[in-house]
Short mmCIF file of N, CA and C in Angstrom, two decimals:
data_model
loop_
_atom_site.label_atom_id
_atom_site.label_comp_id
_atom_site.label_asym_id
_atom_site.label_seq_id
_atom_site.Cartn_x
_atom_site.Cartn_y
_atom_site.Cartn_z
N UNK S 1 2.38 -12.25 -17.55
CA UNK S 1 3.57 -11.53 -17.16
C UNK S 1 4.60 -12.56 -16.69
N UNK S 2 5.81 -12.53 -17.52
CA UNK S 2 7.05 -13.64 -17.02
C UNK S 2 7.26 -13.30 -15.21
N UNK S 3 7.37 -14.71 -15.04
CA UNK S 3 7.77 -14.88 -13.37
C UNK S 3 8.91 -13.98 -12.94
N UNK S 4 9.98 -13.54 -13.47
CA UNK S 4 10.81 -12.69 -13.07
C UNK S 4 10.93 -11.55 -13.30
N UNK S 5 9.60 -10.62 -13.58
CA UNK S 5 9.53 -9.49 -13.71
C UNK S 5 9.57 -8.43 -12.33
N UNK S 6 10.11 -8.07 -11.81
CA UNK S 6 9.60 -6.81 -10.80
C UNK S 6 8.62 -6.13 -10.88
N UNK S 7 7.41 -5.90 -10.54
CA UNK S 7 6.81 -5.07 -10.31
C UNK S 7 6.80 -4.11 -9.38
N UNK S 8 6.83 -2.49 -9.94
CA UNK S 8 6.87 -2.11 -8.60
C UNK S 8 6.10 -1.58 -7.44
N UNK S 9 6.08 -1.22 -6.53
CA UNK S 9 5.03 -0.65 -5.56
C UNK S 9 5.29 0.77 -5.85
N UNK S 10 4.40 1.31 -6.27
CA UNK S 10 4.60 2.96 -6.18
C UNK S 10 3.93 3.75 -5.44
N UNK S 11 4.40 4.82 -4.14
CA UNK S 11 3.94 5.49 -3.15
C UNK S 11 4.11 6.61 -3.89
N UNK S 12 3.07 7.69 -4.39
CA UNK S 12 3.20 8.63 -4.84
C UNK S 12 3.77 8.08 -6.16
N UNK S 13 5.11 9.10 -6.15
CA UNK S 13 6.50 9.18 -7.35
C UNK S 13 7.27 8.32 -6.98
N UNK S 14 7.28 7.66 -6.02
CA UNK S 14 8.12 6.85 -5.29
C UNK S 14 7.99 5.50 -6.02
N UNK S 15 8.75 4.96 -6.82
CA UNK S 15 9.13 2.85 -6.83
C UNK S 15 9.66 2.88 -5.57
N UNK S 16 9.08 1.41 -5.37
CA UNK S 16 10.19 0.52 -4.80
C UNK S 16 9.99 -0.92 -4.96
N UNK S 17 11.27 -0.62 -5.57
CA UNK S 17 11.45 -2.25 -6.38
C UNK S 17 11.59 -2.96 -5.61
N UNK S 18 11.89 -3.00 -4.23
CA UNK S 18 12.05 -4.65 -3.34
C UNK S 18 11.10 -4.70 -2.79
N UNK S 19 10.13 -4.95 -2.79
CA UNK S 19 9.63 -5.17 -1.74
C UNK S 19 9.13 -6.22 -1.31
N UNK S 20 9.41 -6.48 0.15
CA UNK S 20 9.88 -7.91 0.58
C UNK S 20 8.38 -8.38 1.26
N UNK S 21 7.26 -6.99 1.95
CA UNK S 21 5.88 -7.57 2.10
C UNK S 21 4.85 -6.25 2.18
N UNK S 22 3.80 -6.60 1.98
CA UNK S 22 2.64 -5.67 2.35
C UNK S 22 1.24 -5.80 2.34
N UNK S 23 1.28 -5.12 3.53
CA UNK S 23 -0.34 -5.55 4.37
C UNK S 23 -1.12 -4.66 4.30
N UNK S 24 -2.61 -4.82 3.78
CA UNK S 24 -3.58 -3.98 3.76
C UNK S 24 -4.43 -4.53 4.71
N UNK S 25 -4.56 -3.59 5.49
CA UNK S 25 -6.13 -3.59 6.70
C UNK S 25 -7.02 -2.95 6.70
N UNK S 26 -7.84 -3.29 6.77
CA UNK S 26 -9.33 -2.77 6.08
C UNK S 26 -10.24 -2.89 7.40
N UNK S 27 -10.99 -1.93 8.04
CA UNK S 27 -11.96 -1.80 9.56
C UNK S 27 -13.16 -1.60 9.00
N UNK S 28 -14.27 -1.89 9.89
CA UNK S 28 -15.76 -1.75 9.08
C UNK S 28 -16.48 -1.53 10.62
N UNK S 29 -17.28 -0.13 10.21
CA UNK S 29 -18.06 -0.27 11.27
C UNK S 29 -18.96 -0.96 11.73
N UNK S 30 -19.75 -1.25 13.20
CA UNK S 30 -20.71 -2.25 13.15
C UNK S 30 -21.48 -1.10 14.20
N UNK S 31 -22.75 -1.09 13.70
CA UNK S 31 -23.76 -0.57 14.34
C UNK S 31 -25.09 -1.61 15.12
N UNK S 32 -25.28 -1.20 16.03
CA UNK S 32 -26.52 -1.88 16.70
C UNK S 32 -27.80 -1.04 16.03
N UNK S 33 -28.85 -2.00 15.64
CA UNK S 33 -29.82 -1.54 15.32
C UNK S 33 -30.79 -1.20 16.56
N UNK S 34 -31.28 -0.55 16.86
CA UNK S 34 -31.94 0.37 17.91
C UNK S 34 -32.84 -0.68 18.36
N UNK S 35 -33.13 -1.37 19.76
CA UNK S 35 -34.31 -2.49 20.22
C UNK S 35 -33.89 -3.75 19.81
N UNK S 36 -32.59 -4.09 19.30
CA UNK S 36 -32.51 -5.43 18.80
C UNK S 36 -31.68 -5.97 18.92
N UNK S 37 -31.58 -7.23 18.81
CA UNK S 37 -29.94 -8.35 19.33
C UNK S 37 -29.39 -7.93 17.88
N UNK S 38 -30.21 -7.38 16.40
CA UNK S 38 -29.27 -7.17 15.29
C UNK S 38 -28.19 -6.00 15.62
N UNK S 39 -27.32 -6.28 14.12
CA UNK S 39 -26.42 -4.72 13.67
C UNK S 39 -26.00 -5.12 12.42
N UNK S 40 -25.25 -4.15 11.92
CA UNK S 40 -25.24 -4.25 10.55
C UNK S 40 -23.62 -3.64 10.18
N UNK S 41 -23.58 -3.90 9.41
CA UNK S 41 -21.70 -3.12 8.87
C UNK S 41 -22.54 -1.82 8.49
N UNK S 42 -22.10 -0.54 8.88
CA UNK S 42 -22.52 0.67 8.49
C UNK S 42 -22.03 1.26 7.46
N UNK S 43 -20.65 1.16 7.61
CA UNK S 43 -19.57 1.79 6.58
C UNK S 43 -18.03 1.27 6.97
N UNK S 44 -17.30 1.20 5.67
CA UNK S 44 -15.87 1.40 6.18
C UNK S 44 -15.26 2.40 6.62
N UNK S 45 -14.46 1.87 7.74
CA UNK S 45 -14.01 2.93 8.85
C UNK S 45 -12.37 3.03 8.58
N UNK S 46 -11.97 2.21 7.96
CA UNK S 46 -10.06 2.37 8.43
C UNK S 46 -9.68 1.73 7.05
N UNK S 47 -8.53 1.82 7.05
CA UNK S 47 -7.70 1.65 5.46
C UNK S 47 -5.91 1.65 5.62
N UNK S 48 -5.65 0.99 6.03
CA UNK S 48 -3.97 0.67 6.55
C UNK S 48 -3.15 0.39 5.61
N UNK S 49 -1.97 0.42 5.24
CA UNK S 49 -0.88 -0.13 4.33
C UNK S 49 0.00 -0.30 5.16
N UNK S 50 0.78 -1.48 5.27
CA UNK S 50 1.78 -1.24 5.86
C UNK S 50 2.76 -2.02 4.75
N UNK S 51 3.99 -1.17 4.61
CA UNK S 51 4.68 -1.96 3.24
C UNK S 51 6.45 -2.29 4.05
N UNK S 52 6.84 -3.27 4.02
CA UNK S 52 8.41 -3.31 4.21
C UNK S 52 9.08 -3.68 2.78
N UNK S 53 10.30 -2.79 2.73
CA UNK S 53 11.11 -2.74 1.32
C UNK S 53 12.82 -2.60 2.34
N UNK S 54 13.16 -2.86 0.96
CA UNK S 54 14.81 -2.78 1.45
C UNK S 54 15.02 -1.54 -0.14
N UNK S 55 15.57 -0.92 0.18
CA UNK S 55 16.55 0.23 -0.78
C UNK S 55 17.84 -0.13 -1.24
N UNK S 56 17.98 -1.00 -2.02
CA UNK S 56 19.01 -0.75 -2.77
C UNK S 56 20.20 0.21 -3.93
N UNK S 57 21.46 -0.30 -3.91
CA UNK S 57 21.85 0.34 -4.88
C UNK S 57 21.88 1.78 -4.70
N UNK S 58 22.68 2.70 -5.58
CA UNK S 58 23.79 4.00 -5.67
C UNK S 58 21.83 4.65 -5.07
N UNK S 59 21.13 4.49 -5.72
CA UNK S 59 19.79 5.32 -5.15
C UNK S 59 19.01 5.43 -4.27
N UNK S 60 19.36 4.55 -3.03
CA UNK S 60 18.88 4.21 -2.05
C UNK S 60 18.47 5.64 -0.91
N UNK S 61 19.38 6.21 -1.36
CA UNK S 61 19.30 7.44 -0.29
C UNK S 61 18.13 8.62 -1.19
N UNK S 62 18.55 8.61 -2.62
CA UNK S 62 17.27 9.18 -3.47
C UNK S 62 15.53 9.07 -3.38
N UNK S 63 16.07 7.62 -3.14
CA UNK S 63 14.50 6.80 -2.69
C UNK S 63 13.98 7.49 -1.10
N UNK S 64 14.97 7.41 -0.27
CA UNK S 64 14.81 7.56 0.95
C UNK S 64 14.00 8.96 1.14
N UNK S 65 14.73 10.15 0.49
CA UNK S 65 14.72 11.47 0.30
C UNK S 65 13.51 11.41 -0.30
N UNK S 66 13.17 11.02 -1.57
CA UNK S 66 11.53 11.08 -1.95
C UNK S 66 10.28 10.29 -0.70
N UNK S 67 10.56 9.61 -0.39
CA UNK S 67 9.60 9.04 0.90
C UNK S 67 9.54 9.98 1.83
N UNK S 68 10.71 10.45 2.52
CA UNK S 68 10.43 11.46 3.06
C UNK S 68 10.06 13.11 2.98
N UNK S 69 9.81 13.01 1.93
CA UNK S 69 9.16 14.42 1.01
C UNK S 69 7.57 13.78 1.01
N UNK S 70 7.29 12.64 0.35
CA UNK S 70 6.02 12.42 0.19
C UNK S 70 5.40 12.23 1.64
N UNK S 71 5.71 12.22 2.81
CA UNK S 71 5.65 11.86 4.06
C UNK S 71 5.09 13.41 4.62
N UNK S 72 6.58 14.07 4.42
CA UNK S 72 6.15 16.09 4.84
C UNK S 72 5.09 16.31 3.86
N UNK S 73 4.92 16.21 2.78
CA UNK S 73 3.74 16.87 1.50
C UNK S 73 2.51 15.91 2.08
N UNK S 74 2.51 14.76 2.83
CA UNK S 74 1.05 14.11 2.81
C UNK S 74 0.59 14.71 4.54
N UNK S 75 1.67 14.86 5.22
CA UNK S 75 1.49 15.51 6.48
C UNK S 75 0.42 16.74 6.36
N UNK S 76 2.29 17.61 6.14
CA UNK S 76 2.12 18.88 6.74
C UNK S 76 1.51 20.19 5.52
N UNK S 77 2.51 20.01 4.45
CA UNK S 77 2.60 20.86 3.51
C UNK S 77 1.92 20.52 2.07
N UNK S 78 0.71 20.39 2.20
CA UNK S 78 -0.35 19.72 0.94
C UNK S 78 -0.62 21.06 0.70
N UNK S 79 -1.23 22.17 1.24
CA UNK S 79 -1.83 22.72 0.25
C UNK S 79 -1.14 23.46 -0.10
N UNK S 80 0.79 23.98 0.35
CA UNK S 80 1.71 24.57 -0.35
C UNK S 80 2.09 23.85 -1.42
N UNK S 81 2.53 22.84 -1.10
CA UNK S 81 3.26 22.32 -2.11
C UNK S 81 2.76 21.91 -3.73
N UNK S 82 1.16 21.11 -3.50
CA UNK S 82 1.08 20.83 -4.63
C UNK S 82 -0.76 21.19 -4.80
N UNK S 83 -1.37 21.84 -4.92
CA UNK S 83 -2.80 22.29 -5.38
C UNK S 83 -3.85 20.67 -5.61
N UNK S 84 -3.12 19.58 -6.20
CA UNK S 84 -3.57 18.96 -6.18
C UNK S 84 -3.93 18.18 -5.10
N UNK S 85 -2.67 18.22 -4.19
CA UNK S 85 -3.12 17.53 -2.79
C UNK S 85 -3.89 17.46 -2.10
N UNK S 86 -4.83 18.93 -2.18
CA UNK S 86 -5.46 19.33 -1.55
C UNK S 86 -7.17 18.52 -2.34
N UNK S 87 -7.21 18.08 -3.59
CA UNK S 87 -8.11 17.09 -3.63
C UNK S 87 -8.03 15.85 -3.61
N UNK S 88 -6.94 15.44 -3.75
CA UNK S 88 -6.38 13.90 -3.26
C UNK S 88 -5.26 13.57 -2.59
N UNK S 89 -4.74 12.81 -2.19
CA UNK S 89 -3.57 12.17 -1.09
C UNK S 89 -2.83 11.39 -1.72
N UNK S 90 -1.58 10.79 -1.37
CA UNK S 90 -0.96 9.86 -1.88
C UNK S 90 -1.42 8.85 -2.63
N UNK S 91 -1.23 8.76 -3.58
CA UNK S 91 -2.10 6.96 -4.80
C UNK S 91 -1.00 5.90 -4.12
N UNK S 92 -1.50 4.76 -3.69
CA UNK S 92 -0.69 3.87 -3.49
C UNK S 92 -0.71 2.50 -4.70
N UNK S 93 0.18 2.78 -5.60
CA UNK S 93 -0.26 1.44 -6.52
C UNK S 93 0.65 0.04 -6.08
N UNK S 94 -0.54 -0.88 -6.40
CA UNK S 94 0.28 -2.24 -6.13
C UNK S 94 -0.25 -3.42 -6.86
N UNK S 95 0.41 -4.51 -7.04
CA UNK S 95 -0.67 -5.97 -7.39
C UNK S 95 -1.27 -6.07 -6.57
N UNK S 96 -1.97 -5.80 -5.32
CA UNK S 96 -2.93 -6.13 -4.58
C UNK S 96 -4.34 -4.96 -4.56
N UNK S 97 -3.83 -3.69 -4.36
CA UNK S 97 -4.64 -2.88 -4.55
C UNK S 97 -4.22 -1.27 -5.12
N UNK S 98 -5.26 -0.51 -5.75
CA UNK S 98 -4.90 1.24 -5.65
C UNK S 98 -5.90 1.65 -4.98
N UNK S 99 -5.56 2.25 -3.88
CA UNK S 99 -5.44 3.27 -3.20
C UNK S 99 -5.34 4.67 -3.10
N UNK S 100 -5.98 5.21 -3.50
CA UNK S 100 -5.93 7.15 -3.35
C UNK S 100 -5.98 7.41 -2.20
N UNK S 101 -5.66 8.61 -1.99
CA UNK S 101 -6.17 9.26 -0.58
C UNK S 101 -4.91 8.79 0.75
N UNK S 102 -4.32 8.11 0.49
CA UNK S 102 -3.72 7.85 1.53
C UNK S 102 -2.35 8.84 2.03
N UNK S 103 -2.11 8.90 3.33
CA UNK S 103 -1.36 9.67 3.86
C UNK S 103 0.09 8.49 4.76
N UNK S 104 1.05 8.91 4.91
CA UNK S 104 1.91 8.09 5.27
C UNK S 104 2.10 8.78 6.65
N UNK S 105 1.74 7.98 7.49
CA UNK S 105 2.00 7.89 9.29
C UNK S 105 3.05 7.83 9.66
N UNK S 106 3.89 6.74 9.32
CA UNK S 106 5.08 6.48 10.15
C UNK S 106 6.36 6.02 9.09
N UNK S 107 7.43 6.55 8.98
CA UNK S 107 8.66 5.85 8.10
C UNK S 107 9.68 5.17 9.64
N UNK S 108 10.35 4.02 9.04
CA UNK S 108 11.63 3.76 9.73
C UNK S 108 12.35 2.85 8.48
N UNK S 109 13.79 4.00 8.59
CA UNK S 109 14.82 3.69 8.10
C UNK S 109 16.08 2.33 9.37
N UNK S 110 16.12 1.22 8.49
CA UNK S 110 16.90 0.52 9.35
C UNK S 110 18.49 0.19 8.54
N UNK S 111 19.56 0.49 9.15
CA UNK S 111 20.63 -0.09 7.93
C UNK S 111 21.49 -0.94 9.29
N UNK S 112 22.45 -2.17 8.62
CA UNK S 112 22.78 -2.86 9.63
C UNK S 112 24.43 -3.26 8.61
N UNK S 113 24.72 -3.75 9.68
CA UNK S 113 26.37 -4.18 9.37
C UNK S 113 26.55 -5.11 7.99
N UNK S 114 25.22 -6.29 8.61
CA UNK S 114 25.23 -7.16 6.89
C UNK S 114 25.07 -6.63 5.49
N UNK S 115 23.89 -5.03 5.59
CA UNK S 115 23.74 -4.48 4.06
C UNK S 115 24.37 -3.36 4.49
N UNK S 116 25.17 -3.38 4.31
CA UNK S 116 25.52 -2.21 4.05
C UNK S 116 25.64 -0.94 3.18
N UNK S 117 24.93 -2.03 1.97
CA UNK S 117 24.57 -0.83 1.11
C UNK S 117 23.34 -0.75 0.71
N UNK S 118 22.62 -1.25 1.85
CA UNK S 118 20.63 -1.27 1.81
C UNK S 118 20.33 -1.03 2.99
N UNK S 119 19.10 -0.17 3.12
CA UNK S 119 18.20 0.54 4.04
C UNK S 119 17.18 -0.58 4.14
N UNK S 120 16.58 -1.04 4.97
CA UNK S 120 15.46 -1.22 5.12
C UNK S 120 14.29 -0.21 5.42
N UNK S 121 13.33 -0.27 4.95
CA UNK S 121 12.67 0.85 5.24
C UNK S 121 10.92 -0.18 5.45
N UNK S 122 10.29 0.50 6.49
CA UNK S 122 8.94 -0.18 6.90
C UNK S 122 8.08 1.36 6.87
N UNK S 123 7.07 1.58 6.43
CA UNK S 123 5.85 2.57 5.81
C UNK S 123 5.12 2.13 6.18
N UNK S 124 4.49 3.37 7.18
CA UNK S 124 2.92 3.12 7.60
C UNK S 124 1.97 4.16 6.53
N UNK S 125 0.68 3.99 6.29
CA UNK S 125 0.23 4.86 5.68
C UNK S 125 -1.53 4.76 6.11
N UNK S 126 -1.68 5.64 5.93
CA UNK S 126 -3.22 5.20 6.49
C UNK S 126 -4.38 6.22 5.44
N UNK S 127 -5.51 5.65 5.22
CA UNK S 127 -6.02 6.40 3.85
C UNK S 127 -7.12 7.51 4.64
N UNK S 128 -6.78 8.59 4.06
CA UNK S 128 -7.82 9.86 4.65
C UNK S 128 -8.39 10.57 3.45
N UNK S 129 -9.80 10.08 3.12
CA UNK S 129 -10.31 10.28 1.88
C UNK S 129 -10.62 11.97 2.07
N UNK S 130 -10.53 12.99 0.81
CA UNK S 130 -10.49 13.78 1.18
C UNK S 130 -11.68 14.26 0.34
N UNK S 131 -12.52 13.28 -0.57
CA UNK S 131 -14.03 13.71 -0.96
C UNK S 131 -14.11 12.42 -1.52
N UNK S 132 -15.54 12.30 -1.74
CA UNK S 132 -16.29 11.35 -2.42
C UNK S 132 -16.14 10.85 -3.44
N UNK S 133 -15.90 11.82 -4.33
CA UNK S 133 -15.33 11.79 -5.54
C UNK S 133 -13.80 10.87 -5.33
N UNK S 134 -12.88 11.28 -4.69
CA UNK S 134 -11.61 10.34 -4.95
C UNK S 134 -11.99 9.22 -4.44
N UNK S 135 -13.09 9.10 -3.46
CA UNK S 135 -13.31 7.70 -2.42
C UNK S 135 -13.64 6.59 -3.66
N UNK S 136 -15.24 7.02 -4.54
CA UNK S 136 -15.17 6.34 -5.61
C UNK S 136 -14.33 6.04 -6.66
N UNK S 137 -13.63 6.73 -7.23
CA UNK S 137 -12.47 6.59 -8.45
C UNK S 137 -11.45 5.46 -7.48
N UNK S 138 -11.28 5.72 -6.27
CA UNK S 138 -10.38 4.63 -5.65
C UNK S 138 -10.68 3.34 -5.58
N UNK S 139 -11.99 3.51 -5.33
CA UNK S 139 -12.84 2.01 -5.48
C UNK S 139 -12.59 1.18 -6.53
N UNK S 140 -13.27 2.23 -7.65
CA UNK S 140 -13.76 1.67 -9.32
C UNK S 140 -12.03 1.20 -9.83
N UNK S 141 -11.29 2.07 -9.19
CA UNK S 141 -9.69 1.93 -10.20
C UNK S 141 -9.11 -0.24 -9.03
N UNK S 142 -9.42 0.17 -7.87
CA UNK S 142 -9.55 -0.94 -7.07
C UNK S 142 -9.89 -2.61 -7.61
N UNK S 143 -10.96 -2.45 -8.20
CA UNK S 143 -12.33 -3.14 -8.84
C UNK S 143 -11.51 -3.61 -10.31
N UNK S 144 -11.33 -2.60 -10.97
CA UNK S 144 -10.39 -2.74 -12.68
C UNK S 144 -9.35 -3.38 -12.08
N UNK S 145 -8.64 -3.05 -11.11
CA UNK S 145 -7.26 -3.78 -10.76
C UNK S 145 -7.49 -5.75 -10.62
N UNK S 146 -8.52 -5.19 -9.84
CA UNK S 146 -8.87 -7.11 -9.38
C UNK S 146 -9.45 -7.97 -10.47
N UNK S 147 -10.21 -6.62 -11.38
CA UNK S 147 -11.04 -7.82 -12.92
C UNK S 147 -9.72 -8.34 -13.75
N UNK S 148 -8.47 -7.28 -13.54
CA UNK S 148 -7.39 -7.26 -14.28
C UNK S 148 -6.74 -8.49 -14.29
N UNK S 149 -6.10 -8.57 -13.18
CA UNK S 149 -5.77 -9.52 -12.43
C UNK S 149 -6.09 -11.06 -12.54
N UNK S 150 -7.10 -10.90 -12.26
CA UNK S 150 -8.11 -12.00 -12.82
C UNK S 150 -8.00 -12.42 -13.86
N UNK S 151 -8.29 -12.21 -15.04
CA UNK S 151 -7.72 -12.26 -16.31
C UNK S 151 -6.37 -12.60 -16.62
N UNK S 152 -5.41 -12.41 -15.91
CA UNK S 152 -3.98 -12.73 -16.44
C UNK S 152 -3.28 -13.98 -15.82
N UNK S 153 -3.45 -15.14 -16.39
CA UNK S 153 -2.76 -16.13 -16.03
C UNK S 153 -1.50 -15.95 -15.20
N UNK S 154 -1.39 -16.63 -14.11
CA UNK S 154 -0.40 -16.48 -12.73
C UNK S 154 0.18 -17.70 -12.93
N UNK S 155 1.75 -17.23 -12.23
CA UNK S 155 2.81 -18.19 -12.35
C UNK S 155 3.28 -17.99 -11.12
N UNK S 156 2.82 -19.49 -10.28
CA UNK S 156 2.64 -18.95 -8.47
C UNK S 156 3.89 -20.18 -8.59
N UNK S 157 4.71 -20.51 -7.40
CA UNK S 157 5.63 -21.37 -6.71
C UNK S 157 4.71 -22.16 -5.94
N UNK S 158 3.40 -21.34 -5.32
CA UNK S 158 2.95 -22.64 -4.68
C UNK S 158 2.20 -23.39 -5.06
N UNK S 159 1.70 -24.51 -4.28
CA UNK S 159 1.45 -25.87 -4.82
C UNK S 159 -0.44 -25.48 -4.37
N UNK S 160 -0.82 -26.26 -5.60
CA UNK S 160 -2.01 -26.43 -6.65
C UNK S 160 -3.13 -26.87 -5.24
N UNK S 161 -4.13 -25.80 -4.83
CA UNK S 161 -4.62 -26.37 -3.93
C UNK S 161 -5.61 -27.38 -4.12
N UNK S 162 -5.49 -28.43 -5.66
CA UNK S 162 -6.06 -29.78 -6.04
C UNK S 162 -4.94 -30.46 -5.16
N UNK S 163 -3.75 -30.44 -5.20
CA UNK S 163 -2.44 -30.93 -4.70
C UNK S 163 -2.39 -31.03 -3.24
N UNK S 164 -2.79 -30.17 -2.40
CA UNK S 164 -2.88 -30.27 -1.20
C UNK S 164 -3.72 -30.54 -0.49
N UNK S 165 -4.75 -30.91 -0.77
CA UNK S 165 -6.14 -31.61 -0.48
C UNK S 165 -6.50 -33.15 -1.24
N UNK S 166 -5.14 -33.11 -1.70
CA UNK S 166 -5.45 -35.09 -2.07
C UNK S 166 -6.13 -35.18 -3.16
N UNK S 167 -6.57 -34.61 -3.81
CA UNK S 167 -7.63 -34.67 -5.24
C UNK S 167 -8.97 -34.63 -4.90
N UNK S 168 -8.90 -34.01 -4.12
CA UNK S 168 -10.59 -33.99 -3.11
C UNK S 168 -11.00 -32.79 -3.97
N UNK S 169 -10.86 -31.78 -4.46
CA UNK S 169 -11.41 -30.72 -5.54
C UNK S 169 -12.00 -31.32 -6.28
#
């Protein structure tokens, strides 16, 4: 894929073409095994996105308006609005990961004197699997993303970590 392509992040129906960062956090439970100094990871417990974008351009407020629809529909109004919601949650696609199931926590819209014709916008989302069935397909589609990935020669800016370790590789 040429270095100057956009890819976009898609929340739901939602692009957003800028986006400037995003963090996935991932929690794992730890259990004590009963009589023992052991424990073990039990299961994953938590699933975070947090994405910052700026909104550009005549659509910025379009964009805005769909985030905050997908925000009320992942809240409040899932099983009016769309039948499907009610077996899965927001898909979050990205180059890093997909994500089903997820619900969006928190929006903030920021606009300032310098853009004036861009929003910043920061998205919390947090994943609330709503059966087994989407938990796996989120995984397996997860898994294809990273073999994908893998496979496609990258055109990074940064420097060759043979390069930064002196030729010690």
């Amino acid at each position: 894929m040429p270095a100057d392509v956009n890819v976009p992040v898609l929340i739901g129906a939602v692009p957003l073409l800028t986006v400037t960062s995003l963090t996935l956090n991932e929690g794992y439970q730890v259990a004590r095994i009963a009589g023992s100094k052991l424990a073990q990871l039990v299961s994953p417990t938590a699933r975070t996105i947090s994405v910052e974008a700026v909104l550009v351009g005549r659509t910025r407020l379009i964009i805005k308006k769909g985030l905050e629809a997908m925000a009320l529909t992942s809240r409040a109004l899932a099983p009016a609005t769309a039948p499907l919601m009610n077996l899965t949650g927001l898909p979050v696609v990205c180059g890093m990961t997909i994500s089903l199931d997820m619900q969006i926590t928190s929006l903030r819209f920021t606009q300032s004197n310098q853009k004036r014709d861009a929003l910043d916008v920061s998205i919390s989302l947090e994943q609330v699997p709503r059966s087994t069935l989407t938990a796996v397909l989120g995984e397996a589609l997860d898994v294809a993303l990273a073999a994908g990935i893998a496979a496609v020669p990258s055109v990074s800016g940064m420097v060759p970590a043979r390069r930064q370790l002196g030729g010690l590789l």
